[in-house]
Coordinates of C-alpha atoms and ligand atoms in Angstrom, one line a residue:
M27 CA 11.7 22.9 6.5
T28 CA 14.8 20.7 6.9
G29 CA 16.0 20.2 3.3
V30 CA 17.4 22.3 0.5
V31 CA 16.6 22.4 -3.2
C32 CA 20.0 22.5 -5.0
A33 CA 20.0 23.9 -8.5
P34 CA 23.3 23.9 -10.4
M35 CA 22.3 26.9 -12.7
H36 CA 20.8 30.3 -11.9
L37 CA 17.9 29.6 -14.4
E38 CA 17.1 26.3 -12.7
A39 CA 17.2 28.0 -9.2
A40 CA 14.8 30.6 -10.4
A41 CA 12.4 28.0 -11.9
V42 CA 12.1 26.0 -8.6
R43 CA 11.9 29.0 -6.2
V44 CA 8.5 29.0 -4.5
P45 CA 7.4 30.5 -1.2
G46 CA 8.6 28.3 1.7
A47 CA 11.3 26.5 -0.2
R48 CA 15.1 26.9 0.6
V49 CA 16.7 27.0 -2.8
L50 CA 20.5 27.1 -3.3
H51 CA 22.4 27.9 -6.5
T52 CA 25.2 25.3 -6.2
G53 CA 27.1 25.9 -9.5
M54 CA 27.8 23.7 -12.5
G55 CA 30.2 20.9 -12.8
P56 CA 31.8 18.4 -10.4
R57 CA 34.2 20.8 -8.6
R58 CA 31.7 23.5 -7.6
T59 CA 29.2 20.8 -6.7
A60 CA 31.6 19.1 -4.4
E61 CA 32.3 22.4 -2.6
S62 CA 28.5 22.9 -2.1
V63 CA 28.1 19.4 -0.8
E64 CA 30.8 19.9 1.8
R65 CA 29.2 23.1 3.0
L66 CA 25.8 21.4 3.3
G67 CA 27.0 18.7 5.6
D68 CA 24.2 16.2 6.4
T69 CA 21.4 18.6 5.3
P70 CA 18.8 16.7 3.1
L71 CA 19.1 17.9 -0.4
V72 CA 17.0 17.5 -3.6
V73 CA 18.8 18.3 -6.8
A74 CA 16.7 20.0 -9.5
G75 CA 18.0 20.8 -12.9
I76 CA 17.8 20.1 -16.5
G77 CA 19.5 17.1 -18.1
G78 CA 19.8 15.0 -21.2
A79 CA 18.0 11.7 -21.9
V80 CA 20.1 8.8 -23.2
T81 CA 17.2 6.4 -24.1
D82 CA 14.3 6.6 -26.4
G83 CA 10.9 7.0 -24.7
V84 CA 12.0 9.9 -22.5
R85 CA 10.9 13.2 -24.1
P86 CA 11.8 16.9 -23.7
G87 CA 9.9 18.2 -20.7
D88 CA 9.6 14.8 -19.0
L89 CA 11.1 14.4 -15.6
V90 CA 13.6 11.7 -14.6
V91 CA 13.7 10.9 -10.9
A92 CA 16.9 9.0 -10.1
T93 CA 16.6 5.7 -8.3
E94 CA 20.4 5.5 -8.3
I95 CA 23.3 7.6 -9.5
D96 CA 25.8 5.9 -11.7
G97 CA 29.0 7.8 -11.0
P98 CA 32.7 7.1 -11.1
D99 CA 32.6 5.2 -7.7
G100 CA 29.8 2.9 -8.8
P101 CA 26.0 3.1 -8.3
V102 CA 24.5 5.0 -5.3
P103 CA 20.9 4.2 -4.6
L104 CA 18.5 7.1 -3.9
K105 CA 15.8 5.3 -2.0
S106 CA 13.1 8.0 -1.7
A107 CA 12.7 8.2 -5.5
P108 CA 9.2 6.4 -5.5
L109 CA 7.8 8.9 -3.0
L110 CA 9.1 11.9 -4.9
A111 CA 8.0 10.5 -8.3
A112 CA 4.5 10.0 -6.9
G113 CA 4.4 13.6 -5.6
L114 CA 5.4 14.9 -9.0
R115 CA 2.9 12.7 -10.9
R116 CA 0.2 14.1 -8.7
L117 CA 1.1 17.5 -10.1
G118 CA 0.4 16.2 -13.6
L119 CA 4.0 15.8 -14.7
T120 CA 5.3 12.9 -16.8
V121 CA 7.8 11.2 -14.6
H122 CA 10.3 8.3 -15.3
T123 CA 12.2 6.6 -12.6
G124 CA 15.5 4.9 -13.1
P125 CA 19.3 5.4 -12.9
V126 CA 20.8 8.7 -13.8
A127 CA 24.5 8.8 -14.9
S128 CA 26.9 11.5 -14.0
S129 CA 29.6 12.7 -16.3
D130 CA 32.4 15.3 -16.1
S131 CA 31.5 16.9 -19.3
L132 CA 28.5 17.5 -21.6
V133 CA 27.2 14.2 -23.2
D134 CA 26.0 14.2 -26.8
G135 CA 26.0 12.1 -29.9
T136 CA 27.1 8.5 -29.7
E137 CA 28.3 9.0 -26.1
R138 CA 24.6 8.7 -25.0
G139 CA 24.6 5.1 -26.1
R140 CA 27.4 4.3 -23.8
F141 CA 25.4 5.5 -20.8
A142 CA 22.2 3.9 -22.1
E143 CA 24.0 0.5 -22.2
R144 CA 24.7 0.8 -18.5
G145 CA 21.0 1.2 -17.9
A146 CA 20.8 5.0 -17.4
L147 CA 17.8 7.0 -18.4
A148 CA 19.4 10.4 -18.3
V149 CA 22.8 12.0 -17.7
D150 CA 24.0 15.2 -15.9
M151 CA 27.2 16.7 -14.6
E152 CA 26.7 17.0 -10.9
S153 CA 24.7 14.1 -9.4
A154 CA 27.7 11.9 -8.5
Q155 CA 29.0 14.6 -6.2
F156 CA 25.6 15.2 -4.7
A157 CA 25.1 11.5 -4.2
A158 CA 28.1 11.5 -1.9
A159 CA 26.5 13.9 0.5
A160 CA 26.1 12.8 4.1
G161 CA 22.4 13.3 4.4
P162 CA 19.3 12.2 2.4
V163 CA 19.5 13.0 -1.4
A164 CA 17.1 13.0 -4.3
V165 CA 17.7 14.0 -7.9
V166 CA 15.2 15.2 -10.5
R167 CA 16.2 16.1 -14.0
A168 CA 13.9 17.8 -16.5
I169 CA 14.8 16.6 -19.9
V170 CA 15.9 19.1 -22.6
D171 CA 17.9 17.0 -25.1
T172 CA 17.3 13.4 -26.2
P173 CA 19.0 10.9 -28.6
D174 CA 16.8 12.1 -31.5
R175 CA 16.8 15.8 -30.4
P176 CA 20.5 16.4 -29.6
L177 CA 22.1 19.6 -28.2
W178 CA 23.0 22.6 -30.3
R179 CA 20.3 22.0 -32.9
P180 CA 17.4 24.3 -33.9
G181 CA 14.8 23.9 -31.2
T182 CA 17.3 23.5 -28.3
V183 CA 16.2 26.8 -26.8
R184 CA 12.5 25.9 -27.1
R185 CA 13.2 22.5 -25.4
G186 CA 15.2 24.3 -22.7
I187 CA 12.2 26.5 -21.9
T188 CA 10.0 23.4 -21.8
G189 CA 12.4 21.7 -19.4
L190 CA 12.5 24.8 -17.1
R191 CA 8.7 24.9 -17.2
S192 CA 8.5 21.3 -16.0
L193 CA 10.9 22.3 -13.2
R194 CA 8.7 25.2 -12.2
M195 CA 5.7 22.8 -12.1
A196 CA 7.7 20.4 -10.0
A197 CA 8.7 23.0 -7.3
P198 CA 5.8 22.3 -4.8
A199 CA 6.8 18.6 -4.7
L200 CA 10.4 19.5 -4.2
R201 CA 9.4 21.7 -1.3
E202 CA 7.3 18.8 0.2
W203 CA 10.3 16.5 -0.1
C204 CA 12.5 19.0 1.8
A205 CA 9.9 19.3 4.5
A206 CA 9.5 15.5 4.8
A207 CA 13.2 14.7 4.9
E208 CA 14.7 14.5 8.4
K209 CA 16.4 12.1 10.7
G210 CA 14.1 9.8 12.5
E211 CA 12.9 6.2 12.9
V212 CA 10.4 3.8 11.6
L213 CA 8.3 1.9 14.1
L214 CA 7.1 -1.4 12.6
A215 CA 4.0 -2.9 14.0
S216 CA 4.2 -6.6 14.4
P217 CA 2.4 -8.8 13.5
R218 CA 1.4 -7.1 10.3
S219 CA 0.6 -8.1 6.7
F220 CA -0.6 -11.6 5.6
C221 CA -2.5 -13.8 8.0
A222 CA -2.9 -17.6 7.7
G223 CA -6.3 -17.3 5.9
V224 CA -4.9 -15.0 3.2
D225 CA -1.8 -17.1 2.7
R226 CA -4.0 -20.1 2.3
A227 CA -6.3 -18.4 -0.2
I228 CA -3.5 -17.2 -2.4
E229 CA -1.8 -20.6 -2.3
I230 CA -5.1 -22.2 -3.3
V231 CA -5.3 -20.0 -6.5
E232 CA -1.6 -20.6 -7.3
R233 CA -1.9 -24.4 -6.9
A234 CA -5.2 -24.5 -8.9
L235 CA -3.4 -22.7 -11.7
E236 CA -0.6 -25.2 -11.6
R237 CA -2.8 -28.3 -11.3
Y238 CA -5.7 -27.4 -13.6
G239 CA -4.1 -24.7 -15.9
A240 CA -5.3 -21.2 -16.7
P241 CA -7.8 -19.8 -16.7
V242 CA -8.9 -20.4 -13.1
Y243 CA -12.0 -18.3 -12.2
V244 CA -12.2 -16.6 -8.9
R245 CA -15.5 -15.3 -7.5
R246 CA -14.8 -11.8 -6.2
Q247 CA -11.4 -10.6 -5.1
I248 CA -9.6 -13.7 -3.6
V249 CA -8.5 -11.3 -0.8
H250 CA -9.2 -7.6 -0.6
N251 CA -5.9 -6.4 -2.0
A252 CA -5.3 -4.8 -5.4
H253 CA -1.7 -6.0 -5.6
V254 CA -2.5 -9.6 -4.9
V255 CA -5.3 -9.6 -7.5
R256 CA -3.1 -8.0 -10.2
R257 CA -0.3 -10.6 -9.6
L258 CA -2.8 -13.5 -9.8
E259 CA -4.4 -12.1 -12.9
K260 CA -0.9 -12.1 -14.5
L261 CA -0.6 -15.8 -13.6
G262 CA -3.9 -16.6 -15.3
A263 CA -6.7 -16.1 -12.7
V264 CA -9.9 -14.5 -14.0
F265 CA -11.8 -12.6 -11.3
V266 CA -15.6 -12.4 -11.7
Q267 CA -18.4 -11.0 -9.6
E268 CA -20.8 -14.0 -9.8
V269 CA -20.5 -17.6 -10.8
S270 CA -23.0 -16.9 -13.6
E271 CA -20.1 -15.3 -15.5
V272 CA -18.0 -18.5 -15.3
P273 CA -18.2 -21.0 -18.3
A274 CA -19.9 -24.3 -17.4
G275 CA -17.5 -26.9 -15.9
A276 CA -14.6 -24.4 -15.3
T277 CA -12.4 -24.4 -12.2
T278 CA -13.7 -21.8 -9.8
V279 CA -12.2 -20.6 -6.5
L280 CA -14.5 -19.1 -3.9
A281 CA -12.8 -16.2 -2.1
A282 CA -11.5 -16.1 1.5
H283 CA -14.5 -14.1 2.8
G284 CA -16.9 -16.9 2.3
V285 CA -20.2 -17.2 0.4
A286 CA -23.9 -17.8 1.0
P287 CA -25.1 -21.4 0.3
A288 CA -27.0 -20.0 -2.7
V289 CA -23.7 -19.3 -4.4
R290 CA -22.6 -22.9 -3.9
Q291 CA -25.9 -24.1 -5.4
A292 CA -25.5 -21.8 -8.4
A293 CA -21.9 -23.2 -8.9
A294 CA -23.2 -26.8 -8.6
A295 CA -26.0 -26.1 -11.2
K296 CA -23.2 -25.1 -13.7
A297 CA -21.1 -28.2 -12.8
L298 CA -18.2 -26.0 -11.8
R299 CA -15.1 -27.5 -10.3
V300 CA -15.3 -25.5 -7.0
I301 CA -12.3 -25.0 -4.7
D302 CA -13.3 -23.3 -1.5
A303 CA -10.8 -20.7 -0.2
T304 CA -13.1 -19.5 2.6
C305 CA -10.9 -18.9 5.6
P306 CA -11.7 -21.6 8.2
L307 CA -12.3 -18.8 10.8
V308 CA -15.0 -17.4 8.6
T309 CA -16.5 -20.9 8.2
K310 CA -16.6 -21.2 12.0
V311 CA -18.9 -18.1 12.0
H312 CA -21.1 -19.6 9.3
N313 CA -21.4 -22.8 11.4
E314 CA -22.4 -20.8 14.4
V315 CA -25.1 -19.0 12.5
R316 CA -26.4 -22.3 11.0
R317 CA -26.5 -23.8 14.5
Y318 CA -28.3 -20.9 16.1
S319 CA -30.8 -20.4 13.3
S320 CA -31.6 -24.1 13.0
R321 CA -32.9 -24.0 16.6
G322 CA -35.1 -21.0 15.8
D323 CA -32.9 -18.2 17.2
T324 CA -32.7 -14.7 15.7
V325 CA -29.0 -14.1 15.0
L326 CA -27.7 -10.6 15.6
L327 CA -24.7 -10.4 13.3
I328 CA -22.4 -7.6 14.4
G329 CA -20.7 -6.3 11.3
H330 CA -20.9 -4.1 8.2
A331 CA -23.8 -5.0 6.0
D332 CA -22.0 -4.1 2.7
H333 CA -19.0 -6.4 3.4
E334 CA -18.8 -9.6 1.4
E335 CA -18.1 -11.7 4.5
V336 CA -21.3 -10.4 6.1
E337 CA -23.2 -10.9 2.8
G338 CA -22.1 -14.5 2.8
T339 CA -22.9 -15.1 6.5
V340 CA -26.4 -13.6 6.2
G341 CA -27.0 -16.0 3.4
E342 CA -26.9 -18.9 5.8
A343 CA -30.3 -17.9 7.2
P344 CA -31.5 -14.8 5.4
G345 CA -34.8 -14.5 7.3
Q346 CA -33.2 -15.0 10.7
V347 CA -30.1 -12.9 10.6
I348 CA -30.2 -9.2 11.4
V349 CA -27.0 -7.2 10.8
V350 CA -26.1 -4.8 13.7
E351 CA -23.7 -2.2 12.5
D352 CA -23.2 0.0 15.6
A353 CA -24.2 0.6 19.2
S354 CA -27.2 2.7 18.3
A355 CA -28.5 0.0 16.1
A356 CA -27.9 -2.5 18.9
A357 CA -30.0 -0.3 21.2
Q358 CA -32.9 -0.3 18.8
V359 CA -32.9 -3.7 17.1
R360 CA -36.2 -5.7 17.5
V361 CA -36.4 -9.4 17.6
A362 CA -39.4 -11.8 17.4
D363 CA -38.6 -13.5 20.7
P364 CA -36.1 -11.9 23.2
E365 CA -35.7 -15.4 24.7
K366 CA -34.4 -16.8 21.5
V367 CA -31.5 -14.6 20.4
A368 CA -27.9 -15.3 19.6
Y369 CA -25.1 -13.1 18.3
A370 CA -22.1 -13.6 16.0
M371 CA -19.5 -11.2 14.6
Q372 CA -17.7 -10.4 11.4
T373 CA -14.1 -11.6 11.8
T374 CA -12.4 -8.3 10.9
L375 CA -14.0 -5.7 13.2
A376 CA -12.4 -3.3 15.6
V377 CA -12.2 -5.3 18.8
D378 CA -13.2 -2.5 21.2
E379 CA -16.1 -1.3 19.0
A380 CA -17.5 -4.8 18.5
E381 CA -17.3 -5.4 22.2
E382 CA -19.2 -2.2 22.9
I383 CA -22.0 -3.3 20.5
A384 CA -22.1 -6.8 22.0
S385 CA -22.4 -5.3 25.5
V386 CA -25.4 -3.2 24.5
L387 CA -27.0 -6.4 23.1
R388 CA -26.2 -8.4 26.2
E389 CA -27.8 -5.8 28.4
R390 CA -31.0 -5.9 26.3
F391 CA -31.1 -9.7 25.8
P392 CA -29.6 -11.2 28.9
V393 CA -30.2 -14.8 27.8
M394 CA -28.6 -14.2 24.4
A395 CA -26.4 -17.1 23.2
A396 CA -22.8 -16.1 22.4
P397 CA -20.0 -17.8 20.4
R398 CA -17.8 -20.0 22.5
R399 CA -14.8 -18.0 21.4
D400 CA -14.7 -14.5 20.1
D401 CA -15.5 -14.4 16.3
I402 CA -13.0 -11.6 15.7
C403 CA -10.0 -13.6 14.5
Y404 CA -6.6 -13.9 16.0
A405 CA -5.0 -12.0 13.0
T406 CA -7.4 -9.0 13.4
T407 CA -6.9 -8.9 17.1
N408 CA -3.1 -9.1 16.9
R409 CA -2.7 -6.5 14.2
Q410 CA -4.9 -4.1 16.2
R411 CA -2.9 -4.6 19.3
A412 CA 0.3 -4.0 17.4
V413 CA -0.8 -0.8 15.7
R414 CA -2.1 0.5 19.0
A415 CA 1.4 0.0 20.6
V416 CA 3.0 1.8 17.6
A417 CA 0.4 4.6 17.4
E418 CA 1.1 5.6 21.0
H419 CA 4.7 6.6 20.1
A420 CA 4.4 7.6 16.4
D421 CA 3.9 11.0 15.0
V422 CA 2.1 9.5 12.0
V423 CA 1.0 5.9 11.1
L424 CA 0.9 4.6 7.6
V425 CA -1.4 1.5 7.1
I426 CA -0.8 -0.5 3.9
G427 CA -4.0 -2.0 2.6
S428 CA -6.6 -1.6 -0.1
A429 CA -9.6 0.7 0.4
N430 CA -12.0 -2.3 0.4
S431 CA -10.0 -4.1 3.1
S432 CA -12.1 -4.1 6.3
N433 CA -9.3 -5.1 8.6
S434 CA -6.9 -2.4 7.1
K435 CA -9.6 0.3 7.6
R436 CA -10.0 -0.8 11.2
L437 CA -6.2 -0.4 11.7
V438 CA -6.4 3.2 10.6
E439 CA -9.3 3.8 13.1
V440 CA -7.4 2.1 15.9
A441 CA -4.3 4.1 15.3
R442 CA -6.3 7.4 15.2
R443 CA -8.1 6.4 18.4
H444 CA -4.7 6.0 20.1
G445 CA -3.4 9.4 19.2
A446 CA -1.7 9.2 15.8
P447 CA -2.8 10.7 12.5
A448 CA -3.1 7.6 10.3
H449 CA -3.5 7.1 6.6
L450 CA -4.5 4.1 4.5
I451 CA -2.3 3.6 1.4
D452 CA -2.3 0.8 -1.2
D453 CA 1.4 1.2 -1.6
V454 CA 4.2 3.8 -1.5
S455 CA 2.8 5.7 -4.5
E456 CA -0.1 6.9 -2.3
V457 CA 2.0 8.5 0.4
D458 CA 1.5 12.2 0.5
M459 CA 4.9 13.7 1.5
R460 CA 3.1 16.4 3.5
W461 CA 2.0 13.8 6.0
L462 CA 5.6 13.2 6.9
A463 CA 6.7 16.8 7.6
G464 CA 7.8 17.0 11.2
A465 CA 7.3 13.3 11.8
R466 CA 10.4 11.9 13.5
R467 CA 8.8 8.6 14.3
I468 CA 6.7 7.0 11.5
G469 CA 4.6 3.9 12.3
I470 CA 4.0 1.3 9.7
T471 CA 1.6 -1.6 9.6
A472 CA -0.2 -3.6 6.9
G473 CA -3.6 -5.2 6.9
A474 CA -3.9 -9.0 6.8
S475 CA -4.4 -9.0 3.0
A476 CA -1.4 -6.7 2.2
P477 CA 1.8 -8.3 0.8
P478 CA 4.8 -8.0 3.1
Q479 CA 7.0 -6.7 0.3
L480 CA 5.0 -3.5 0.2
V481 CA 6.1 -2.9 3.8
E482 CA 9.7 -3.4 2.8
E483 CA 9.4 -0.9 -0.1
L484 CA 7.9 1.7 2.1
T485 CA 10.5 1.2 4.8
Q486 CA 13.2 1.6 2.2
C487 CA 11.7 4.8 0.9
L488 CA 11.4 6.3 4.3
A489 CA 15.1 5.4 4.9
G490 CA 15.8 7.5 1.8
L491 CA 14.1 10.4 3.7
G492 CA 16.3 10.0 6.7
R493 CA 14.2 7.5 8.8
T494 CA 17.1 5.1 8.7
S495 CA 16.6 3.3 12.1
V496 CA 13.9 0.7 12.2
R497 CA 12.3 -0.7 15.4
D498 CA 10.1 -3.8 15.3
S499 CA 7.4 -3.5 17.9
Q500 CA 6.2 -7.1 18.4
V501 CA 3.2 -7.8 20.5
A502 CA 2.5 -11.4 19.6
D503 CA 3.9 -14.4 17.8
E504 CA 1.9 -16.1 15.1
D505 CA 2.3 -19.6 13.9
V506 CA -1.2 -20.4 12.7
R507 CA -1.4 -22.5 9.5
F508 CA -4.5 -23.9 7.8
T509 CA -4.6 -27.0 5.7
L510 CA -5.4 -26.8 2.0
P511 CA -8.5 -28.2 0.5
R512 CA -8.0 -31.7 -1.0
E513 CA -8.5 -30.4 -4.6
V514 CA -5.1 -28.6 -4.3
G515 CA -3.6 -30.4 -1.3
Ligands
SF4_6 S1 -8.3 -11.9 8.7 FE1 -8.8 -13.6 10.0 S2 -10.7 -14.4 9.2 FE2 -9.8 -13.1 7.6 S3 -8.7 -14.5 6.3 FE3 -7.2 -13.7 7.9 S4 -7.3 -15.2 9.5 FE4 -9.1 -15.5 8.2

């Protein structure tokens, strides 16, 4: 445990005291707070106390986690707020994040409006001094009074008890913050995040919306990332499972993972204006499968049968493609004619595992035809090399990517195989602060479908927990660009 929970009042200190937590009663008001802060030096500290809301919508018993403190010397950002807020929400608490103002005296009546105008959600009497501390700081205020339930009215005591109850419920997350906060560094795997195929697919949808207007239908998730899908939905994209759900004649984008020919036929039958966002590197695998199958080969497709890319590739020659998921399946797979066999791969596999499966197949079928160049794409290969380099030095690795992203899941596996505990997160709200306890070096990477700004957000949050130095660990340069289809070019 490196951090301390600072509670200005005795009652607050009692509410947040749980086994394993260091709780300090720091005293009320600016002067006593400043003295405590000086004594604490650069110790990480999370301030926990009651406070008053200055805006509507924040109710007694709610928690406000400060994203910045608005004090006499101007705003001070508190960067770990999203992590702490997520930990508190997981405890079932109602949490707001936003600026907290600090005042020298109790704030009530019309004075609340003055703070609200400056953007604050809540006000207290100590945070400005805490925010000046040398180490990491976080601030949580449990709301007691609000604009429509001011101080010194009937019900104030009851609301005070409600606020203290929320603080008590918050105590485990405060303890986790204290354990997670310490000096250290972030190791950024590079390359990470968007690849050329994902960039292109997203640009295709954006341009289709501009050129043809909303709605633009997209079959399946354009790329496997919840943030990307939500943003495009806001712009007017409508995501569907099958083209049967699209109105006749509508503009329809086929996702980056590729589709079976049957899907194109169904789209043509409905006279859809089809724009194909299939990544050219996936199209290359489709072409290989068509070439092998047209000469009568059985195609052993190394990949995951339930992945959309594999579903589409199998659709090129349904009777002739057999999906091989692992080395034991490779050892048992039966083919009609061992002299007429070829193999291909899903583009987003773990490089070493896929090679192991391919070598079992090569041993069993020595004349098996192979792709001219490896099917696992450059982006998958580079991201796996980069996470491996980081995992060898990191105490924990956080991989940003959605749960249905194959290449993101592979990054987690590669990191684990190279010695680091690793976790897949959609964004910072899914970080469990317990993973960070004792982790001086935290590795970060992002799957090829995860937006780069999510990496930036996470890096900022970790800086707020003391991992202020950031080292970029670059293993390859990427300058791949794919041309756009003519419908949007
Ligand atoms: S991960 Fe590879 S195959 Fe998939 S979209 Fe990106 S570049 Fe294309």
